[in-house]
XYZ file of C-alpha atoms in Angstrom:
585
model
C -29.264 67.610 -44.566
C -25.540 67.789 -43.811
C -24.027 64.772 -42.071
C -20.910 66.635 -41.004
C -19.315 70.066 -40.856
C -17.296 69.699 -44.053
C -20.372 68.880 -46.138
C -21.863 72.139 -44.945
C -18.650 74.066 -45.661
C -18.528 72.580 -49.160
C -22.072 73.792 -49.776
C -21.121 77.249 -48.518
C -18.204 77.276 -50.967
C -20.506 76.403 -53.878
C -22.947 79.101 -52.800
C -20.116 81.653 -52.354
C -21.082 81.922 -48.686
C -17.616 81.319 -47.193
C -14.373 83.287 -47.442
C -11.109 81.367 -47.089
C -8.479 83.454 -45.292
C -4.940 82.141 -45.813
C -3.123 85.108 -44.254
C -1.670 84.354 -40.815
C -4.101 85.332 -38.050
C -3.931 85.311 -34.260
C -6.577 83.495 -32.196
C -5.983 86.187 -29.557
C -8.456 89.003 -30.414
C -7.636 89.239 -34.140
C -9.949 86.488 -35.447
C -12.767 87.817 -33.272
C -12.426 91.362 -34.624
C -12.425 90.110 -38.241
C -15.529 88.054 -37.470
C -17.361 90.984 -35.857
C -16.782 93.253 -38.833
C -17.936 90.606 -41.274
C -21.108 89.722 -39.366
C -21.967 93.423 -39.013
C -21.898 93.649 -42.796
C -23.948 90.481 -43.314
C -20.846 88.841 -44.771
C -19.842 85.199 -45.309
C -18.635 82.400 -43.088
C -14.896 82.578 -42.467
C -12.404 79.719 -42.813
C -8.999 80.625 -41.358
C -6.369 78.204 -42.661
C -3.252 79.750 -41.079
C -3.882 80.238 -37.354
C -0.847 81.111 -35.235
C 0.158 78.411 -32.770
C -2.638 76.082 -33.857
C -2.686 72.606 -35.353
C -6.079 73.065 -36.999
C -7.919 75.588 -39.187
C -10.756 77.616 -37.658
C -14.208 78.267 -39.116
C -16.545 80.961 -37.761
C -19.778 82.743 -38.712
C -21.360 79.502 -39.923
C -24.859 80.680 -38.977
C -24.548 84.460 -39.199
C -27.306 85.233 -41.738
C -30.825 84.001 -42.431
C -29.569 82.708 -45.768
C -26.972 80.461 -44.120
C -29.527 79.217 -41.610
C -31.639 78.113 -44.561
C -28.622 76.409 -46.141
C -27.785 74.690 -42.851
C -31.236 73.360 -42.001
C -33.634 73.941 -44.884
C -37.387 74.159 -44.380
C -38.045 70.451 -43.809
C -37.657 70.460 -39.975
C -40.186 73.273 -39.526
C -42.684 71.606 -41.847
C -42.226 68.264 -40.089
C -42.891 69.739 -36.634
C -45.995 71.540 -37.945
C -47.189 68.326 -39.548
C -46.548 66.317 -36.366
C -48.463 68.765 -34.176
C -51.390 68.746 -36.602
C -51.337 64.961 -36.760
C -51.770 64.660 -33.009
C -55.126 66.384 -33.296
C -56.151 64.258 -36.282
C -55.087 61.012 -34.601
C -57.134 61.511 -31.447
C -58.908 59.207 -31.153
C -56.746 56.935 -33.351
C -58.430 54.974 -36.119
C -56.876 52.777 -38.816
C -57.916 55.285 -41.506
C -56.438 58.223 -39.595
C -53.149 56.367 -39.072
C -53.016 55.450 -42.776
C -53.488 59.063 -43.783
C -50.465 60.013 -41.681
C -48.210 57.286 -43.108
C -45.849 59.854 -44.661
C -45.302 61.521 -41.319
C -44.857 58.187 -39.555
C -42.226 57.209 -42.117
C -40.332 60.436 -41.431
C -40.510 59.861 -37.685
C -39.069 56.369 -38.109
C -35.878 58.089 -39.266
C -35.461 59.809 -35.880
C -32.940 58.248 -33.512
C -29.361 57.045 -33.454
C -27.637 54.231 -35.293
C -24.304 52.418 -35.366
C -22.137 54.222 -37.901
C -20.495 52.284 -40.729
C -17.383 54.464 -40.473
C -16.165 56.769 -37.720
C -13.898 59.613 -38.887
C -13.832 60.894 -35.300
C -11.445 58.024 -34.462
C -8.879 59.214 -37.009
C -6.463 60.370 -34.298
C -6.213 60.467 -30.511
C -4.161 62.576 -28.099
C -3.598 61.520 -24.496
C -0.609 63.685 -23.522
C -1.442 67.406 -23.375
C -4.625 66.614 -25.332
C -5.678 70.247 -25.844
C -2.300 71.445 -27.109
C -2.647 73.190 -30.469
C -6.423 73.596 -30.159
C -7.134 77.098 -31.543
C -9.497 78.283 -28.787
C -10.210 81.989 -29.225
C -9.789 84.943 -26.918
C -12.555 87.223 -28.163
C -12.412 90.254 -25.849
C -9.399 91.836 -24.177
C -10.663 91.382 -20.615
C -11.570 87.713 -21.102
C -9.941 85.452 -18.533
C -8.258 83.446 -21.284
C -9.116 81.510 -24.434
C -12.520 79.829 -24.521
C -14.134 77.007 -26.468
C -17.245 78.804 -27.730
C -19.124 76.109 -29.696
C -18.770 73.095 -27.380
C -21.406 70.383 -27.534
C -21.199 69.025 -23.998
C -22.667 65.571 -23.494
C -23.405 64.132 -20.047
C -25.606 61.389 -18.637
C -27.540 61.406 -15.386
C -25.922 59.081 -12.842
C -29.440 58.400 -11.556
C -31.587 57.815 -14.639
C -28.963 57.415 -17.358
C -30.732 60.030 -19.494
C -28.412 62.090 -21.689
C -28.109 65.825 -22.199
C -26.373 67.734 -24.985
C -25.859 71.380 -24.082
C -23.633 74.298 -24.988
C -21.616 75.602 -22.054
C -18.585 77.773 -22.615
C -15.234 76.290 -21.566
C -12.257 78.369 -20.485
C -8.947 76.727 -21.368
C -6.683 76.725 -18.290
C -3.915 74.551 -19.700
C -3.422 71.692 -22.152
C -5.448 69.270 -20.025
C -7.862 71.391 -17.955
C -10.876 73.591 -18.710
C -13.660 75.313 -16.865
C -17.240 74.100 -17.227
C -19.742 76.955 -17.135
C -22.807 75.018 -16.021
C -25.518 77.546 -15.201
C -28.392 76.991 -12.789
C -30.927 76.081 -15.488
C -28.754 73.768 -17.578
C -29.233 70.002 -17.938
C -25.529 69.230 -17.606
C -25.517 71.140 -14.333
C -28.369 68.964 -13.048
C -26.355 65.843 -13.868
C -23.316 67.252 -12.074
C -25.417 68.022 -8.988
C -26.615 64.418 -8.936
C -23.057 63.118 -9.252
C -21.720 65.538 -6.648
C -24.415 64.484 -4.176
C -23.017 60.950 -4.520
C -19.421 62.206 -4.275
C -18.812 60.891 -7.803
C -16.963 62.375 -10.752
C -19.154 63.010 -13.784
C -17.884 61.709 -17.150
C -18.090 64.348 -19.880
C -17.663 64.198 -23.651
C -17.354 67.485 -25.511
C -17.997 67.338 -29.248
C -16.924 70.012 -31.691
C -18.370 70.047 -35.184
C -20.402 67.266 -36.725
C -23.806 67.858 -38.332
C -24.919 71.502 -37.947
C -28.110 70.033 -36.465
C -26.132 69.253 -33.313
C -25.479 72.947 -32.667
C -29.168 73.794 -33.025
C -30.288 70.960 -30.765
C -27.702 71.777 -28.083
C -29.041 75.313 -27.625
C -32.733 74.471 -28.131
C -34.936 75.168 -25.071
C -36.584 71.743 -25.146
C -38.077 70.069 -22.037
C -35.680 67.913 -20.021
C -37.431 64.706 -21.076
C -36.684 65.262 -24.784
C -33.175 64.024 -25.724
C -31.262 66.610 -27.741
C -29.715 63.868 -29.873
C -33.214 62.924 -31.063
C -33.949 66.555 -31.929
C -30.665 66.665 -33.845
C -31.729 63.570 -35.746
C -35.102 65.139 -36.572
C -33.404 68.264 -37.935
C -30.844 66.148 -39.783
C -33.523 64.032 -41.461
C -31.896 60.696 -40.667
C -30.607 58.684 -37.727
C -27.484 60.121 -36.119
C -24.432 57.927 -36.615
C -22.693 56.879 -33.379
C -19.667 54.719 -32.646
C -18.262 53.020 -29.578
C -15.276 54.760 -27.994
C -12.072 52.730 -27.573
C -11.880 53.856 -23.925
C -15.501 52.890 -23.216
C -18.047 55.259 -21.717
C -20.200 57.539 -23.862
C -20.617 56.654 -27.498
C -19.064 59.125 -29.902
C -20.767 61.039 -32.702
C -19.060 59.433 -35.672
C -18.936 62.541 -37.879
C -17.789 65.034 -35.233
C -14.541 66.936 -35.772
C -13.351 66.568 -32.152
C -14.390 64.605 -29.060
C -12.815 65.799 -25.816
C -13.164 63.245 -23.013
C -12.695 63.703 -19.313
C -14.286 63.969 -15.908
C -15.564 66.734 -13.679
C -14.587 65.955 -10.103
C -17.065 66.599 -7.281
C -16.627 69.617 -4.990
C -13.838 71.111 -7.107
C -14.178 74.717 -8.259
C -11.889 77.178 -9.969
C -12.289 80.853 -10.915
C -13.788 81.153 -14.412
C -14.052 84.339 -16.470
C -14.390 87.174 -17.125
C -15.981 86.477 -20.504
C -17.592 88.825 -23.007
C -20.967 87.140 -23.394
C -24.091 87.392 -25.552
C -25.658 89.996 -23.261
C -23.079 92.446 -24.619
C -21.206 92.795 -21.323
C -18.493 90.914 -19.463
C -19.762 88.181 -17.207
C -17.538 88.387 -14.148
C -15.211 85.907 -12.493
C -16.959 83.224 -10.426
C -16.081 79.727 -9.269
C -17.259 76.933 -11.588
C -16.597 73.188 -11.938
C -13.429 71.971 -13.655
C -13.077 69.433 -16.472
C -9.960 67.264 -16.316
C -9.328 66.173 -19.909
C -8.027 62.641 -20.357
C -7.876 62.374 -24.146
C -9.066 64.021 -27.331
C -10.202 62.167 -30.444
C -10.325 64.044 -33.726
C -10.564 63.616 -37.452
C -7.209 63.509 -39.225
C -8.059 66.736 -41.071
C -10.214 68.299 -38.345
C -11.619 71.826 -38.617
C -12.207 73.745 -35.391
C -15.611 75.518 -35.284
C -16.009 78.656 -33.182
C -18.337 81.564 -32.670
C -17.988 85.025 -31.180
C -20.664 86.489 -28.943
C -21.269 90.082 -27.936
C -23.788 92.837 -28.495
C -26.626 91.757 -30.779
C -26.920 90.837 -33.522
C -24.526 87.906 -33.529
C -24.857 84.310 -34.695
C -26.966 83.368 -31.678
C -29.650 85.754 -32.962
C -30.153 83.707 -36.132
C -29.989 80.364 -34.312
C -32.555 81.587 -31.789
C -34.849 82.814 -34.538
C -34.692 79.433 -36.301
C -35.331 77.459 -33.110
C -38.322 79.582 -32.163
C -39.885 79.048 -35.585
C -39.108 75.339 -35.341
C -40.509 74.766 -31.865
C -43.338 77.318 -31.679
C -46.007 74.959 -33.097
C -45.340 72.634 -30.144
C -45.817 75.268 -27.427
C -49.630 74.883 -27.300
C -49.146 71.142 -26.757
C -47.045 71.769 -23.647
C -48.920 74.918 -22.553
C -52.486 74.634 -23.951
C -53.464 78.234 -23.196
C -50.417 79.687 -24.964
C -51.027 80.412 -28.645
C -47.618 81.874 -29.515
C -44.404 82.538 -27.631
C -41.302 84.575 -28.437
C -38.080 85.410 -26.615
C -35.965 88.294 -27.815
C -32.390 87.665 -28.942
C -31.826 91.424 -28.930
C -32.114 91.342 -25.123
C -30.121 88.142 -24.588
C -33.263 85.919 -24.597
C -33.959 85.456 -20.843
C -34.517 89.139 -19.960
C -37.609 89.454 -22.194
C -40.333 87.162 -23.490
C -43.811 87.671 -24.904
C -46.827 85.414 -25.302
C -50.196 85.468 -27.018
C -52.555 83.586 -24.745
C -56.162 82.528 -24.407
C -58.469 84.744 -22.313
C -61.765 82.846 -22.292
C -62.557 83.929 -18.737
C -61.338 86.826 -16.623
C -57.643 86.583 -15.650
C -57.058 83.376 -17.577
C -54.243 85.305 -19.233
C -52.541 85.577 -15.858
C -52.829 81.834 -15.302
C -51.218 81.287 -18.689
C -48.448 83.749 -17.817
C -47.654 81.702 -14.709
C -47.622 78.593 -16.904
C -44.977 80.181 -19.134
C -42.840 81.133 -16.139
C -42.999 77.547 -14.891
C -41.653 75.893 -18.041
C -37.997 74.841 -18.341
C -35.589 77.620 -19.243
C -38.514 80.070 -19.398
C -38.449 80.055 -15.586
C -35.558 82.519 -15.869
C -37.582 85.052 -17.868
C -37.204 88.474 -16.247
C -39.975 90.450 -17.983
C -42.970 88.735 -19.592
C -45.403 90.642 -21.820
C -48.772 88.927 -22.353
C -51.699 89.709 -24.636
C -54.656 87.996 -26.273
C -54.292 90.071 -29.433
C -52.924 88.454 -32.590
C -49.886 90.620 -33.247
C -46.455 89.726 -34.683
C -44.428 89.061 -31.562
C -41.107 89.665 -33.291
C -42.249 93.269 -33.803
C -41.941 94.455 -30.231
C -43.188 97.952 -31.036
C -46.465 96.550 -32.388
C -46.841 94.215 -29.405
C -46.087 96.960 -26.883
C -48.655 99.297 -28.434
C -51.326 96.588 -28.215
C -50.520 95.977 -24.551
C -50.227 99.636 -23.533
C -53.646 100.319 -25.079
C -55.206 97.619 -22.922
C -53.406 97.251 -19.610
C -54.879 98.512 -16.353
C -52.048 99.768 -14.106
C -54.153 99.012 -11.047
C -54.255 95.290 -11.881
C -52.100 94.307 -14.839
C -48.512 94.846 -13.686
C -47.254 92.215 -11.259
C -43.728 92.340 -9.854
C -42.213 89.423 -7.931
C -39.077 90.021 -5.907
C -36.585 87.414 -4.624
C -36.720 85.129 -7.669
C -34.084 83.387 -9.774
C -32.139 85.271 -12.444
C -30.097 84.089 -15.377
C -26.463 83.647 -14.314
C -25.370 86.162 -16.955
C -27.811 88.871 -15.807
C -26.116 91.152 -13.277
C -29.038 93.525 -12.698
C -30.113 91.601 -9.601
C -28.722 92.176 -6.141
C -26.465 89.096 -6.346
C -25.579 86.252 -8.710
C -28.600 84.178 -9.816
C -30.972 86.336 -7.718
C -33.320 89.041 -8.960
C -36.975 89.638 -9.732
C -39.625 89.173 -12.421
C -42.487 91.191 -13.848
C -45.610 90.322 -15.842
C -47.289 93.004 -17.946
C -50.776 92.080 -19.186
C -52.773 93.759 -21.926
C -55.939 91.916 -22.944
C -59.466 92.662 -24.103
C -60.667 95.939 -25.563
C -58.523 99.109 -25.660
C -58.773 101.293 -22.568
C -56.928 104.352 -23.867
C -55.694 106.116 -26.980
C -51.912 106.279 -27.059
C -49.922 109.417 -27.858
C -47.516 109.196 -30.762
C -45.724 112.530 -30.505
C -44.172 114.150 -27.468
C -45.491 117.665 -27.033
C -44.552 118.170 -23.387
C -42.408 121.023 -22.257
C -39.092 120.995 -20.483
C -38.948 118.410 -17.682
C -36.396 119.146 -14.952
C -33.499 116.701 -15.183
C -34.364 115.548 -18.716
C -32.220 116.625 -21.673
C -33.620 114.434 -24.474
C -36.830 112.602 -25.420
C -37.618 110.270 -28.327
C -40.615 108.084 -29.142
C -40.051 104.336 -29.403
C -43.669 103.550 -30.272
C -47.082 104.957 -29.460
C -47.344 105.126 -25.691
C -43.636 104.553 -24.957
C -41.335 107.542 -24.520
C -37.558 107.206 -24.015
C -35.897 110.044 -22.128
C -32.318 110.739 -21.094
C -30.930 112.739 -18.229
C -28.168 112.602 -15.664
C -26.198 109.392 -15.196
C -27.274 107.146 -12.324
C -24.190 108.013 -10.267
C -25.063 111.711 -10.505
C -28.799 111.443 -9.810
C -30.058 108.023 -8.670
C -33.382 109.498 -7.514
C -34.302 110.929 -10.942
C -36.734 108.129 -11.991
C -38.642 108.366 -8.720
C -39.142 112.113 -9.231
C -40.290 111.510 -12.818
C -42.880 108.989 -11.655
C -44.204 111.076 -8.762
C -43.461 114.800 -8.517
C -43.162 115.279 -12.292
C -45.684 112.655 -13.435
C -48.075 115.242 -14.877
C -45.365 116.441 -17.275
C -45.745 113.226 -19.305
C -49.461 113.642 -19.901
C -50.970 110.545 -21.518
C -47.720 108.586 -21.903
C -48.242 105.346 -19.946
C -44.612 104.158 -20.182
C -41.455 106.242 -19.826
C -37.994 104.696 -20.189
C -35.074 106.544 -18.595
C -31.895 105.692 -20.526
C -28.413 107.113 -20.759
C -29.083 107.946 -24.409
C -32.629 108.526 -25.709
C -31.576 107.710 -29.280
C -31.860 103.984 -28.494
C -35.556 104.488 -29.301
C -34.716 104.627 -33.011
C -34.495 100.883 -33.644
C -35.654 97.681 -32.002
C -32.229 96.099 -31.469
C -30.782 99.086 -29.615
C -33.965 99.603 -27.608
C -34.372 96.007 -26.431
C -30.689 95.519 -25.699
C -30.316 98.757 -23.743
C -33.561 98.601 -21.789
C -33.918 94.947 -20.826
C -30.275 94.296 -19.925
C -30.145 97.330 -17.610
C -32.995 97.042 -15.148
C -34.255 94.769 -12.408
C -38.070 94.994 -12.133
C -38.277 95.142 -8.348
C -35.569 97.804 -8.089
C -35.978 99.876 -11.229
C -39.707 100.270 -12.024
C -41.162 103.416 -10.497
C -44.765 104.641 -10.182
C -47.211 106.023 -7.684
C -48.601 103.019 -5.846
C -51.424 101.910 -3.573
C -52.097 98.679 -1.708
C -55.477 96.974 -1.647
C -55.962 93.544 -0.089
C -52.269 92.746 -0.362
C -52.160 93.718 -4.042
C -49.941 96.589 -5.182
C -51.595 98.773 -7.797
C -49.883 101.439 -9.882
C -50.787 104.823 -11.315
C -49.404 106.070 -14.604
C -46.858 106.772 -15.825
C -44.664 103.761 -15.243
C -41.004 104.787 -15.310
C -38.296 102.198 -15.955
C -34.748 103.192 -14.997
C -32.613 101.574 -17.720
C -29.420 103.505 -17.029
C -26.095 101.808 -16.340
C -25.652 101.393 -12.591
C -22.774 100.760 -10.191
C -21.941 97.065 -10.045
C -23.027 96.328 -13.611
C -20.234 94.720 -15.676
C -18.555 96.695 -18.424
C -20.062 96.975 -21.880
C -18.070 95.206 -24.591
C -15.802 97.284 -26.795
C -12.931 95.943 -28.934
C -9.371 96.990 -28.166
C -8.428 100.006 -30.264
C -5.024 98.725 -31.409
C -6.627 95.478 -32.636
C -9.276 97.466 -34.502
C -6.527 99.484 -36.169
C -4.460 96.385 -36.967
C -7.387 94.574 -38.555
C -8.248 97.662 -40.602
C -4.705 97.910 -41.899
C -4.555 94.188 -42.812
C -8.026 93.952 -44.371
C -6.703 93.549 -47.908
C -4.469 90.716 -46.724
C -7.461 88.829 -45.405
C -9.671 89.565 -48.417
C -7.340 90.281 -51.380
C -10.168 90.040 -53.923
C -12.543 92.426 -52.172
């Protein structure tokens, strides 16, 4: 596919999938608001050629539709992974005839890896004094702590094993030579930093911007730690990834990258980072994170600065996540043999919600497979896991939830675990990185018929009710601050009012039931299982059983960060200038 960013942009131009904006634009809030409007409309990538105070043009929305994902990566990577997984079965035990029959696949796999590049555009220029000066880092939301690099490809190597990691960790720009490094608890770069810090050593870091689009996909892919992201990038690219030695030594450079920012993260040094409007749709708050001291920046002579904007779904990360799940899903049964299919939900921010179709060949095998999912890599941060043995389309959460609600036994099939890890960006727990998890099982034959229409009367404290799917009712009532005990009353004193409804969601606005994106985002970013699931309970042999209905309190609560909304004057300004940005529209 595309060896560098400009090849991809050229293809987008030919396909009329990029708009070139020559009007002057501000990297402070204005570019982000233009981007948000365009992505909401399913519009094109955006190339800003006249960015105030910047030395480089900015490109955004590179991956903001399914069509552009296809243009970026094609169908070859998915087919190759499917073929490789199938070949493993056919090659065991290996025979000369079996190997010969897979010669096409073996030839493709010989292309995976890195190579010494013939030319290295990344070495076109170097800055050593104020290296970040003129870099058009964006401020996307008005309460952000400053401008951030939002598509950084952060490369580190373990000081113990030498193994490399390419990850995407946002970087707040503090000044022309210093940035934050938002290494979260489950990130490979953070592991490398912990190893270096334990030895009281600085960790060398190289941050790439641009290059083959495959690099972006591989950097955010939830692959096991032992799989190098550069090899995954090469597989997606369809050829070996060109690398070049750096004049200052250290990490090799990706030859076709637009920028390579080099520096070190000193041990035991922290600095306040944030707030930042993140992909959960809220502000992540200010916390202390490691600091990158930038020593130099290499870049192409005509470099283009790639950026993205995150916020309430759907944004670009939705389409990247969808692609990566399709790409990697055939390999899940290899790593977790009892797991047939697995899906995480971009609408919820990924970690808050996952679902799996598993094998249930003996009683409670599904539970064993659920534990296997929660023990795998980044999936360890899953907050709510839904598990079934039914073959349903996991991306249709309403269909999945109906299948599970028909089958689950509340006395046995809801398990809640308190005092567990939480994603750093999830503030529903009682403190940073701490929270709880839940597993909801629904396997075997149906146990109940689900209602599809709410015929109940007036329920005290409830002012609205809408059906999300059969068996799941969304209700709204008083805000949490006004009536924090409302969900407990619904689950106990008023339980009979909900009749046969096994699951009741208490939200600030019941209309979120009308579409999957609003439902998943609202519900799963606003509750902590151990604190916010209510039901009548009993204890038998140390196991907590539940009686229906289950009530989930998904209202906004004190201590949650603010929901993201654009600044009104910027919205007005962008509206007034729209014809300047898009004179032909």
